[in-house]
Structures are given as structure tokens and as C-alpha cells.
PDB file of C-alpha atoms in Angstrom:
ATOM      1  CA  UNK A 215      23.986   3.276   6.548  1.00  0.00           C
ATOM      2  CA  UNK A 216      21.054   1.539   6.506  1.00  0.00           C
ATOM      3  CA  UNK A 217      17.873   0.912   4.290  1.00  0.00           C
ATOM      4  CA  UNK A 218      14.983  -1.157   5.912  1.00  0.00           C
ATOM      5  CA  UNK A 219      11.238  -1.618   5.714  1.00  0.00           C
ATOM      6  CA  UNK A 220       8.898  -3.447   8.260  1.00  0.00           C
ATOM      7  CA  UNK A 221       5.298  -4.300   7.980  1.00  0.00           C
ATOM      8  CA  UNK A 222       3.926  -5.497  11.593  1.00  0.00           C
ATOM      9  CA  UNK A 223       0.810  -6.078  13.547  1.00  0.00           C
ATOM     10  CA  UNK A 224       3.206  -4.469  16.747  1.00  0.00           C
ATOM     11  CA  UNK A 225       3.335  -1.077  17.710  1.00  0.00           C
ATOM     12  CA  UNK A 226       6.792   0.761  17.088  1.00  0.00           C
ATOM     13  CA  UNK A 227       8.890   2.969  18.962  1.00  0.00           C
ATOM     14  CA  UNK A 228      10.129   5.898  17.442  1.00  0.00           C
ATOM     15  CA  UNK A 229      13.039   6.725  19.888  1.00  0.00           C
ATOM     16  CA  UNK A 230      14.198   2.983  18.961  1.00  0.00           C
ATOM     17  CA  UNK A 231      13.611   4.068  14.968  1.00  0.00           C
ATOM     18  CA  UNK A 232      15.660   7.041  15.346  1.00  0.00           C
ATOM     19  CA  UNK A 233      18.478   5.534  17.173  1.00  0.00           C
ATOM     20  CA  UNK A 234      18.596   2.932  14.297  1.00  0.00           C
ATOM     21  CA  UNK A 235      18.622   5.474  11.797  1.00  0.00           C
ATOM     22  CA  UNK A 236      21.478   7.397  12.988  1.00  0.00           C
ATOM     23  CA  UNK A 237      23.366   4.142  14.563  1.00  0.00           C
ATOM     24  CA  UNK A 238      27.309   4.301  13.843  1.00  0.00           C
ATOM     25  CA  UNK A 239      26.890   7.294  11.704  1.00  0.00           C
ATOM     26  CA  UNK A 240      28.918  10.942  11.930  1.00  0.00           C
ATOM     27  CA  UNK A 241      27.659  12.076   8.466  1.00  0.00           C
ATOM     28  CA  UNK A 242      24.135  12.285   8.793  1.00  0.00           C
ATOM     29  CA  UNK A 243      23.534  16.218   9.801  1.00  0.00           C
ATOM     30  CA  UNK A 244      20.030  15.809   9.192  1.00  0.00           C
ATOM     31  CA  UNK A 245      17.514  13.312  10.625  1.00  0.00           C
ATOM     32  CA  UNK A 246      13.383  14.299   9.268  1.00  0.00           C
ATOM     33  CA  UNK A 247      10.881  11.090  10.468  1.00  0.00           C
ATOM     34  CA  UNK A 248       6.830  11.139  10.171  1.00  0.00           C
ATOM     35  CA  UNK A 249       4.355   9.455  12.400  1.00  0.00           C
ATOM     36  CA  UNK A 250       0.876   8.915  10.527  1.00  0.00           C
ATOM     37  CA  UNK A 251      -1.765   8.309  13.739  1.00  0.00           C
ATOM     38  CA  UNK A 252      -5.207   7.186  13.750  1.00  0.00           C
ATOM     39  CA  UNK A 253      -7.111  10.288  14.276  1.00  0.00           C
ATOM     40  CA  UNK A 254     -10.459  11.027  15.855  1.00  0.00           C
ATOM     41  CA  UNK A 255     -12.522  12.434  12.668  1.00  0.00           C
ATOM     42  CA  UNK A 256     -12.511  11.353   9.045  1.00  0.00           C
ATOM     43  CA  UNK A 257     -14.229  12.687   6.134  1.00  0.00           C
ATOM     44  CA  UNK A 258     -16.478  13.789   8.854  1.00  0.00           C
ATOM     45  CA  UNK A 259     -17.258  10.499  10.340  1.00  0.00           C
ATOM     46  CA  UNK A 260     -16.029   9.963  14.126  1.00  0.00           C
ATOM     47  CA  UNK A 261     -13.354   6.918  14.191  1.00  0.00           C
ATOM     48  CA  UNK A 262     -12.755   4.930  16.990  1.00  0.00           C
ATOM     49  CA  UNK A 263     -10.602   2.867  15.499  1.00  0.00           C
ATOM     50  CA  UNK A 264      -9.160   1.007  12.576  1.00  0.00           C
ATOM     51  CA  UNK A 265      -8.398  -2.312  10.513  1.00  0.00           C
ATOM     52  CA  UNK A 266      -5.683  -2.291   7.916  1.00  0.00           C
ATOM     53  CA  UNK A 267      -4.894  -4.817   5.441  1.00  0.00           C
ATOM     54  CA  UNK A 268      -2.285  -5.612   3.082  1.00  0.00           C
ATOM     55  CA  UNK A 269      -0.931  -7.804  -0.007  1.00  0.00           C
ATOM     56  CA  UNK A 270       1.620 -10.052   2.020  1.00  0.00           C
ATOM     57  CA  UNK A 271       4.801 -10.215  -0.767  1.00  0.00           C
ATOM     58  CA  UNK A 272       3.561  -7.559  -2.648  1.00  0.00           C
ATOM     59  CA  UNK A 273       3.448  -4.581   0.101  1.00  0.00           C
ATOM     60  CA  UNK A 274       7.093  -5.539   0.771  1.00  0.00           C
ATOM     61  CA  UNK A 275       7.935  -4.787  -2.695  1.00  0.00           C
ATOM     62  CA  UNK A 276       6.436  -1.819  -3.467  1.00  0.00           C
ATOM     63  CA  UNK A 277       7.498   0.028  -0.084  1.00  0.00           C
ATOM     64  CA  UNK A 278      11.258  -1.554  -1.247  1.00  0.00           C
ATOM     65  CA  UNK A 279      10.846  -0.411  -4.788  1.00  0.00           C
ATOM     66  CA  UNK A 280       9.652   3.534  -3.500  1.00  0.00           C
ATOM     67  CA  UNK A 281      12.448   3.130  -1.120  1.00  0.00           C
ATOM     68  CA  UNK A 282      14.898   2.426  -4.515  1.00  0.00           C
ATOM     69  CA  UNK A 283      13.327   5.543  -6.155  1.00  0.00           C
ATOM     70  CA  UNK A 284      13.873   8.014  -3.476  1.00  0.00           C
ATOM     71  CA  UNK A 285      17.557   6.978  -2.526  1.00  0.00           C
ATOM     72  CA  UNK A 286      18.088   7.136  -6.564  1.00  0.00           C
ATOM     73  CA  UNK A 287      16.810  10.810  -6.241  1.00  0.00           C
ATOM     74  CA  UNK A 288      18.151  12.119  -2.949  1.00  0.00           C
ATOM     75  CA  UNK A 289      21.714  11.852  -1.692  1.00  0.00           C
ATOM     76  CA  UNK A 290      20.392   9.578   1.479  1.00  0.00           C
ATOM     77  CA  UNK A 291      22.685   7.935   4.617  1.00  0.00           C
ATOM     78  CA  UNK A 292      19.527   5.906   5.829  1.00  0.00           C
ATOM     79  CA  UNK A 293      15.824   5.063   5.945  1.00  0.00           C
ATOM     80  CA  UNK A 294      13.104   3.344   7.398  1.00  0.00           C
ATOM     81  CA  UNK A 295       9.703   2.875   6.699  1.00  0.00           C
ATOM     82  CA  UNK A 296       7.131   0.776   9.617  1.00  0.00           C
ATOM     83  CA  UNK A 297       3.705   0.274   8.905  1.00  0.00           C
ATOM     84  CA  UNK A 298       1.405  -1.608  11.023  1.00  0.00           C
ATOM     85  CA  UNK A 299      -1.137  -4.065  10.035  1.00  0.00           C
ATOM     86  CA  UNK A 300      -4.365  -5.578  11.935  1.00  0.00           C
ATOM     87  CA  UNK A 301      -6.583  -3.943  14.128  1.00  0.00           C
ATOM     88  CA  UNK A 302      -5.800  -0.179  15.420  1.00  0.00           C
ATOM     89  CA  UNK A 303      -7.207   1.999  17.871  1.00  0.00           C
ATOM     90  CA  UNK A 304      -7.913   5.918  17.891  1.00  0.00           C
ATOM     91  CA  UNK A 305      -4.257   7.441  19.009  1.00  0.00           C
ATOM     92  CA  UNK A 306      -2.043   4.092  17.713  1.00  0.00           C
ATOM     93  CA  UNK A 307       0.549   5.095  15.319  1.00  0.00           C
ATOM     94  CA  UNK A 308       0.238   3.537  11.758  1.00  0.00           C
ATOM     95  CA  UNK A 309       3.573   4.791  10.210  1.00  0.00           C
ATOM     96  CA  UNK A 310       6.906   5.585  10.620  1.00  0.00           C
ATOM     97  CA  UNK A 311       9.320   6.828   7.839  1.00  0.00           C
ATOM     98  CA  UNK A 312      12.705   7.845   8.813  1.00  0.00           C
ATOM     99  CA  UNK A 313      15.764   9.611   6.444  1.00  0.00           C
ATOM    100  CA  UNK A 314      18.946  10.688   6.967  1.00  0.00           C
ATOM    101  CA  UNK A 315      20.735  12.865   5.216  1.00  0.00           C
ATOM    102  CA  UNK A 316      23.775  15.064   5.009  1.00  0.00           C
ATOM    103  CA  UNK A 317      22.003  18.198   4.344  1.00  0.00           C
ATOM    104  CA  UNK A 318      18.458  18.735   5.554  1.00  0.00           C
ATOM    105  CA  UNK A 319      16.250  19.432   1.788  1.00  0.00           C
ATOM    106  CA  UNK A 320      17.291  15.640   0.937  1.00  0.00           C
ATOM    107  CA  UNK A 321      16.132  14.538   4.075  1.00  0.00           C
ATOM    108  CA  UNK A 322      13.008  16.781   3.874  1.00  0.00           C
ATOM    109  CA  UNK A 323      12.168  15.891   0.081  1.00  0.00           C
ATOM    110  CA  UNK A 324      12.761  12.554   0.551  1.00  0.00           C
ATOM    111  CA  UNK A 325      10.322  11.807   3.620  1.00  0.00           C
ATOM    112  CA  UNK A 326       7.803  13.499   1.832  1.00  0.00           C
ATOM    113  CA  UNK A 327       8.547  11.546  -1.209  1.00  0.00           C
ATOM    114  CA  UNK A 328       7.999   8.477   0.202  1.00  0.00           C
ATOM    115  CA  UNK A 329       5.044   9.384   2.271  1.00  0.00           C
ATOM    116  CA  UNK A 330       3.067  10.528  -0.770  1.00  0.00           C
ATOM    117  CA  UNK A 331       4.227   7.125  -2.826  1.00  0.00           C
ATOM    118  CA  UNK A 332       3.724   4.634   0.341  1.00  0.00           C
ATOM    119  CA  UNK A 333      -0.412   6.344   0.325  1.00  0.00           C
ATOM    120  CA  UNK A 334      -0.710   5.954  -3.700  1.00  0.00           C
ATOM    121  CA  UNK A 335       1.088   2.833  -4.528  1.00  0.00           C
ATOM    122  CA  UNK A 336       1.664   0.562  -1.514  1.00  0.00           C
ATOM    123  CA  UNK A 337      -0.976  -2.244  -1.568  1.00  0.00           C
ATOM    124  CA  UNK A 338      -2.503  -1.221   2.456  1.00  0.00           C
ATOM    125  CA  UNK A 339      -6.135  -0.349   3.010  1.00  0.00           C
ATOM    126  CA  UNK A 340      -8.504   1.108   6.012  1.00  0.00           C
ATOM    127  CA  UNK A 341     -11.466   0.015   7.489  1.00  0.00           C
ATOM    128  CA  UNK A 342     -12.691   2.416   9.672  1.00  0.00           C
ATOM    129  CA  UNK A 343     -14.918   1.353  12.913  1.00  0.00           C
ATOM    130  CA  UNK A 344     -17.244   4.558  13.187  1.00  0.00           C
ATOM    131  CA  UNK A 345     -20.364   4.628  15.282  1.00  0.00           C
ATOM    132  CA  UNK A 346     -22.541   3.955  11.759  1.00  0.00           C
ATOM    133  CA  UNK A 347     -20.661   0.636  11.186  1.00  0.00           C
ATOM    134  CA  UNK A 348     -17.251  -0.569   9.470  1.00  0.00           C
ATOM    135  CA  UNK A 349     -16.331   1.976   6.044  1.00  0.00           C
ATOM    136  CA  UNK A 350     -13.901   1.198   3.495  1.00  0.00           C
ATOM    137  CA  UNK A 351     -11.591   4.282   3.458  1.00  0.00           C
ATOM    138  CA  UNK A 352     -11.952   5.849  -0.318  1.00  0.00           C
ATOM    139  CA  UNK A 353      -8.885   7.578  -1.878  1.00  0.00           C
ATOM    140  CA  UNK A 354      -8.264  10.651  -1.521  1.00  0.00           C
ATOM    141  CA  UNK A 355      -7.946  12.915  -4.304  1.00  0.00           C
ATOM    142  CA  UNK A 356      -5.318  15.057  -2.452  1.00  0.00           C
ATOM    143  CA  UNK A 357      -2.820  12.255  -2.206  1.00  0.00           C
ATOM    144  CA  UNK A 358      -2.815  11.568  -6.033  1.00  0.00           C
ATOM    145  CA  UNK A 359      -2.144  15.116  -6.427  1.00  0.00           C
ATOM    146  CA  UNK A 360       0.587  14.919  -3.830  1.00  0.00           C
ATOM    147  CA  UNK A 361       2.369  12.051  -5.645  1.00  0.00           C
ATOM    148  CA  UNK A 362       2.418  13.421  -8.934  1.00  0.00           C
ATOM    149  CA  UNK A 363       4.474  16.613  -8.095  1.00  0.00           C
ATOM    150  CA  UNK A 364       7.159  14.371  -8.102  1.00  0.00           C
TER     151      UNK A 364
ATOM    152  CA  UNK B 270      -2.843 -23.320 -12.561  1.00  0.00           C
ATOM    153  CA  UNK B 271      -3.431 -19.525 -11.862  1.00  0.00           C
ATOM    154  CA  UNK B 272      -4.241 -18.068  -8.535  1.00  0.00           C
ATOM    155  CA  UNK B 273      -6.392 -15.459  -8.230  1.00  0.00           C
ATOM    156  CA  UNK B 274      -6.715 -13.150  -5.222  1.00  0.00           C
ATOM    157  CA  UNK B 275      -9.093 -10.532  -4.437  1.00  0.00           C
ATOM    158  CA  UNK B 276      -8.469  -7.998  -1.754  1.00  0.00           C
ATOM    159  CA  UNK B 277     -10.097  -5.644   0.695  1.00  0.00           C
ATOM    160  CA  UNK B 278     -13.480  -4.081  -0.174  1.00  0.00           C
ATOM    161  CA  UNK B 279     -13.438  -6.435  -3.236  1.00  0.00           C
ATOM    162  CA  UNK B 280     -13.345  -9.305  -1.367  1.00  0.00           C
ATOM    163  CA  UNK B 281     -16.357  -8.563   0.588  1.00  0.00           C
ATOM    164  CA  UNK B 282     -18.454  -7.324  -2.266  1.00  0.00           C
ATOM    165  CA  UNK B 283     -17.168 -10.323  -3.903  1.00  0.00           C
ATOM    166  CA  UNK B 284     -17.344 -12.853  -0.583  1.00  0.00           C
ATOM    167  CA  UNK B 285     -14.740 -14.666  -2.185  1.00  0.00           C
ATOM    168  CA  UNK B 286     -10.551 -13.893  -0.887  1.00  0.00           C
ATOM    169  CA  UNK B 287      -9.545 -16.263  -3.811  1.00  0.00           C
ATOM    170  CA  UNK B 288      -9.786 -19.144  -6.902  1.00  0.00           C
ATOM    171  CA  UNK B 289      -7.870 -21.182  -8.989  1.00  0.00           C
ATOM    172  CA  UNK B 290      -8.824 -21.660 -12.481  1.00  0.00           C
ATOM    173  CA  UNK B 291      -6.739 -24.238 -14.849  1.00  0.00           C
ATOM    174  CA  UNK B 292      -4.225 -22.367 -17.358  1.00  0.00           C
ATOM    175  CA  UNK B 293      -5.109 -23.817 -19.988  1.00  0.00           C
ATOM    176  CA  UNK B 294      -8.827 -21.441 -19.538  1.00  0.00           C
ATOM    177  CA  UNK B 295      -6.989 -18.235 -19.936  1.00  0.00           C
ATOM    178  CA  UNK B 296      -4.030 -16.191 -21.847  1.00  0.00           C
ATOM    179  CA  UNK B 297      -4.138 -12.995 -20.540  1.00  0.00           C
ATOM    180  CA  UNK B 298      -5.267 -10.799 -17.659  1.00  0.00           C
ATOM    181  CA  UNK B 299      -7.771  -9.692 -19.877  1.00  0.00           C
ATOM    182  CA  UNK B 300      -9.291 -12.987 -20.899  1.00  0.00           C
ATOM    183  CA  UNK B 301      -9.063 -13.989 -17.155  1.00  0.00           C
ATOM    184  CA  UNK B 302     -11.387 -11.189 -16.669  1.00  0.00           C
ATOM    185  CA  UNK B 303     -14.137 -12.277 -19.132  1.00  0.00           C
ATOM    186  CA  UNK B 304     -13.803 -15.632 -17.366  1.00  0.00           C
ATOM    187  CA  UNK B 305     -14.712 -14.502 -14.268  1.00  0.00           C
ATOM    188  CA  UNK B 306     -17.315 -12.406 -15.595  1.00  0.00           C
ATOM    189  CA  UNK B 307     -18.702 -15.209 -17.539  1.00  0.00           C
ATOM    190  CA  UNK B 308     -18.797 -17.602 -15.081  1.00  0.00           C
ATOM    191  CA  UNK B 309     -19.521 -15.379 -12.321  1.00  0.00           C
ATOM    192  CA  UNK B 310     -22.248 -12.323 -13.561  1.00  0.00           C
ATOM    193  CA  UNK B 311     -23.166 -11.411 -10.123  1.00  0.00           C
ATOM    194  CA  UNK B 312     -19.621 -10.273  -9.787  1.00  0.00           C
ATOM    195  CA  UNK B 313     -19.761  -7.917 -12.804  1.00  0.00           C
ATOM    196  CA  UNK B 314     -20.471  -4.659 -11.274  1.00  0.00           C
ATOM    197  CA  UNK B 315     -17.488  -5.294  -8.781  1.00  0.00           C
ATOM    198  CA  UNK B 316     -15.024  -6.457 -10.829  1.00  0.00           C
ATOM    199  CA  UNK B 317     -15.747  -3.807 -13.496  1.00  0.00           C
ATOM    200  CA  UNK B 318     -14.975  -0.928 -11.503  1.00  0.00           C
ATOM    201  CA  UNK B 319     -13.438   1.721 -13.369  1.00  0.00           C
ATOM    202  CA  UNK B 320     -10.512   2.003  -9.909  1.00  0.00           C
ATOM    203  CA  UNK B 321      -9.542  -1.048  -9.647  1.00  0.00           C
ATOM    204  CA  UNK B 322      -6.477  -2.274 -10.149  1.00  0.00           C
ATOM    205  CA  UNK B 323      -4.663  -5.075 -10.838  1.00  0.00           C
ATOM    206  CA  UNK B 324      -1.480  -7.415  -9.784  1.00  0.00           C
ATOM    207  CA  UNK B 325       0.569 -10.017 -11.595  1.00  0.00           C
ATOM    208  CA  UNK B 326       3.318 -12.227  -9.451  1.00  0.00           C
ATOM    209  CA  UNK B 327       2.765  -8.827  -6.977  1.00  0.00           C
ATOM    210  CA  UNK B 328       4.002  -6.035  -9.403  1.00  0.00           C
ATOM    211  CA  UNK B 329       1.522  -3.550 -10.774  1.00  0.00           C
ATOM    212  CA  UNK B 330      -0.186  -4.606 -14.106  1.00  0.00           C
ATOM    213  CA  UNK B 331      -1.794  -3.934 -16.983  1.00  0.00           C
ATOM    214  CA  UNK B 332      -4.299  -6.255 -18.728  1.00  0.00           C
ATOM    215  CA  UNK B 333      -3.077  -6.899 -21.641  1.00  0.00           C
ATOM    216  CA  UNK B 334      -0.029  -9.040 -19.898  1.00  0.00           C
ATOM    217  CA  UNK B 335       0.039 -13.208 -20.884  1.00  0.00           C
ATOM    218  CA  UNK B 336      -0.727 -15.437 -18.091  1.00  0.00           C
ATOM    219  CA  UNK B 337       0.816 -19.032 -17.480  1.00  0.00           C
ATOM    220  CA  UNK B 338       0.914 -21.813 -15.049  1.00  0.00           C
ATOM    221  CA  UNK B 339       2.177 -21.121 -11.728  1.00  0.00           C
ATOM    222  CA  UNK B 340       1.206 -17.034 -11.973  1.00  0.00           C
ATOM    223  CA  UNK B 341      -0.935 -15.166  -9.144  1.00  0.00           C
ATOM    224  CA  UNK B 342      -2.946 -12.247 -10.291  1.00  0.00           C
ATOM    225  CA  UNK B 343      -4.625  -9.902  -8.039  1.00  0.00           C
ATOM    226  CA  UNK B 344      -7.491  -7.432  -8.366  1.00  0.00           C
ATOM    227  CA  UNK B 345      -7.943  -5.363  -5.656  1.00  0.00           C
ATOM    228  CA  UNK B 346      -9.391  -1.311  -4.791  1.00  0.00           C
ATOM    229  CA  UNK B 347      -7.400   1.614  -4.800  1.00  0.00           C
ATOM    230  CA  UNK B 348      -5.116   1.723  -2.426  1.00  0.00           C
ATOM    231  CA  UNK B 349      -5.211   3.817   1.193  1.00  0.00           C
ATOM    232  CA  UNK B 350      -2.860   2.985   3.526  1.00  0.00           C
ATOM    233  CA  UNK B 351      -0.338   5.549   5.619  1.00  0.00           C
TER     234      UNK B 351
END
């Protein structure tokens, strides 16, 4: 039983994540993990790759505090949530969240739960590289809709 | 004193990551606000952006919230991370 959060300029490994995740553990029947990637084409614009930023002290919290909300909501064995900082390129994976769970909606719900409050709340943002310059990523409209069927 | 941060996109419309101004200046978020507006009106149609949003000691904030020695506020864009 574990409940962790990283933020890191490294790359992570996600057989690594999921052996952490069920490490030691004979309860967890269901494992559900997401992988966000830096993807070719964005609000049309090709992307060839990416700088993120964060709040250093407050990121930490907020990812902690979503992590609180979800585990006080969903009957959960573990989770993990990785997200890299600094300077990405087209293919690197961003973000990792990782839950276990007894039975598989908790482990479901809950992934998606903290996917949709890590892109509304958690102080991170995107520069895209494109071939007309750097862009500021806006927020999407979708997400805050995402977040708030919760 | 009272740190102030600005992040991101603000930072560069801003070209400024950060400032201190004496306590003793401001009482609120709010006031803090019309400071910087005051003293900086090139920075006014940045830092009244209807999105952005705003940190005290790194929680989530609203402006009405007192200010004293020692606290970091942060304005920064909405957020887009993931």
C-alpha cells in the first residue's frame, strides 16, 4: 500500500511504476494506469515538441491534495502520479497515474478522477515548439467539463 | 516582506518571474493588486485577465485574503499540464 507523487525532468518507466504499484500486495485485483504523450498535432498546429513548467512547492501539493480526494472517494490499495518537467520531445511521455484497487470501477473512476483534477488544478503549463514559433497551450474547455462531473 | 511570483505566459508578458514589496504597502491580495497596477500600468492588461488565478503560501486563493510578512503570493494563467 502505497501513495506517492513525483514531479521530474527524467523520463519514467512504466513497467517500474506498475511493479511499484502492486509491490507486496495480494489484494489489489485491479491495476488501471494512464500515459499522457506528447502528440504530433494540437489544436491543429504540428508539435515537435514541448516545455512544461511548474510551481515548485505548490505542484506537490495540489497533485497530494487530489491524491487525498480520490482515496477519500474510492476504496484504493495504491497510487502514483509522475509528471515530467523541462523540455519534451514529440513521443516522450508526460504522465503517469497508477491505482490499485480491489475491484476494477474504483480503480477505473479513480484514474480518471485524478487525470481530469491533475489537468484543471495542478499548477503545470505547455509551451509548445511548432514550426510558427513557441505557443502557450490555452485551456481546454473539455477538461473543465471533465472535472466537474465529479 | 511579501514575495510575489509570476508564472508561465504571465511572466513573459510581464518579463518579470518575481518582486518583493515591503508589508507594510499592502493588506490584502486585493490591495497588492492595485499596487502593482499602480506602480506598474504597463502591466494592467496582463494582470487583469479575467483567467488568471491566484496563489497564497501555494494553496489556491481568493483576493480578498490578508497578507503579512513572510507570505508568497502567486498570479499565474490557467493551468494545462497532463
Amino acid at each position: 500500500m502505497s501513495f506517492s507523487i513525483a514531479i521530474q525532468a527524467d523520463d519514467f518507466d512504466v513497467g517500474a511504476e506498475y511493479a511499484r504499484l502492486i509491490e507486496h500486495d495480494k489484494r489489489a485485483g485491479a491495476v488501471v494506469f494512464f500515459v499522457g504523450r506528447v502528440r504530433e498535432m494540437n489544436q491543429s498546429r504540428v508539435v515537435s515538441g514541448l516545455s512544461l513548467e511548474h510551481y515548485p512547492g505548490m505542484t506537490e501539493r495540489v497533485l497530494e491534495q487530489i491524491m487525498e480526494s480520490a482515496r477519500a472517494r474510492w476504496e484504493l490499495i495504491s497510487a502514483r502520479i509522475v509528471h515530467r518537467v523541462g523540455a519534451l520531445h514529440l513521443s516522450d511521455q508526460i504522465v503517469f497515474v497508477g491505482v490499485t484497487s480491489q475491484h476494477r470501477e474504483h480503480a477505473f473512476q479513480a484514474a480518471e478522477f485524478l487525470m481530469d483534477f491533475l489537468k484543471t488544478q495542478a499548477p503545470f503549463w505547455k509551451k509548445e515548439i511548432t514550426e510558427q514559433g513557441e505557443v502557450w497551450v490555452d485551456e481546454h474547455q473539455k477538461d473543465k467539463n471533465a472535472s466537474e462531473r465529479w | 516582506m511579501i514575495r510575489v511570483v509570476f508564472l508561465a505566459q504571465l511572466r513573459e508578458q510581464l518579463g518579470c518571474a518575481g518582486i518583493e514589496i515591503d508589508s507594510t504597502e499592502v493588506s490584502s491580495i486585493s490591495e497588492l493588486k492595485q499596487y502593482l497596477l499602480e506602480r506598474y500600468p504597463e502591466w494592467s492588461e496582463f494582470l487583469e485577465q479575467k483567467k488568471l488565478l491566484i496563489a497564497l503560501n501555494h494553496e489556491y486563493a481568493r483576493s480578498d485574503l490578508p497578507l503579512v510578512s513572510g507570505d508568497e503570493v502567486a498570479f499565474f494563467p490557467p493551468v494545462t499540464g497532463g
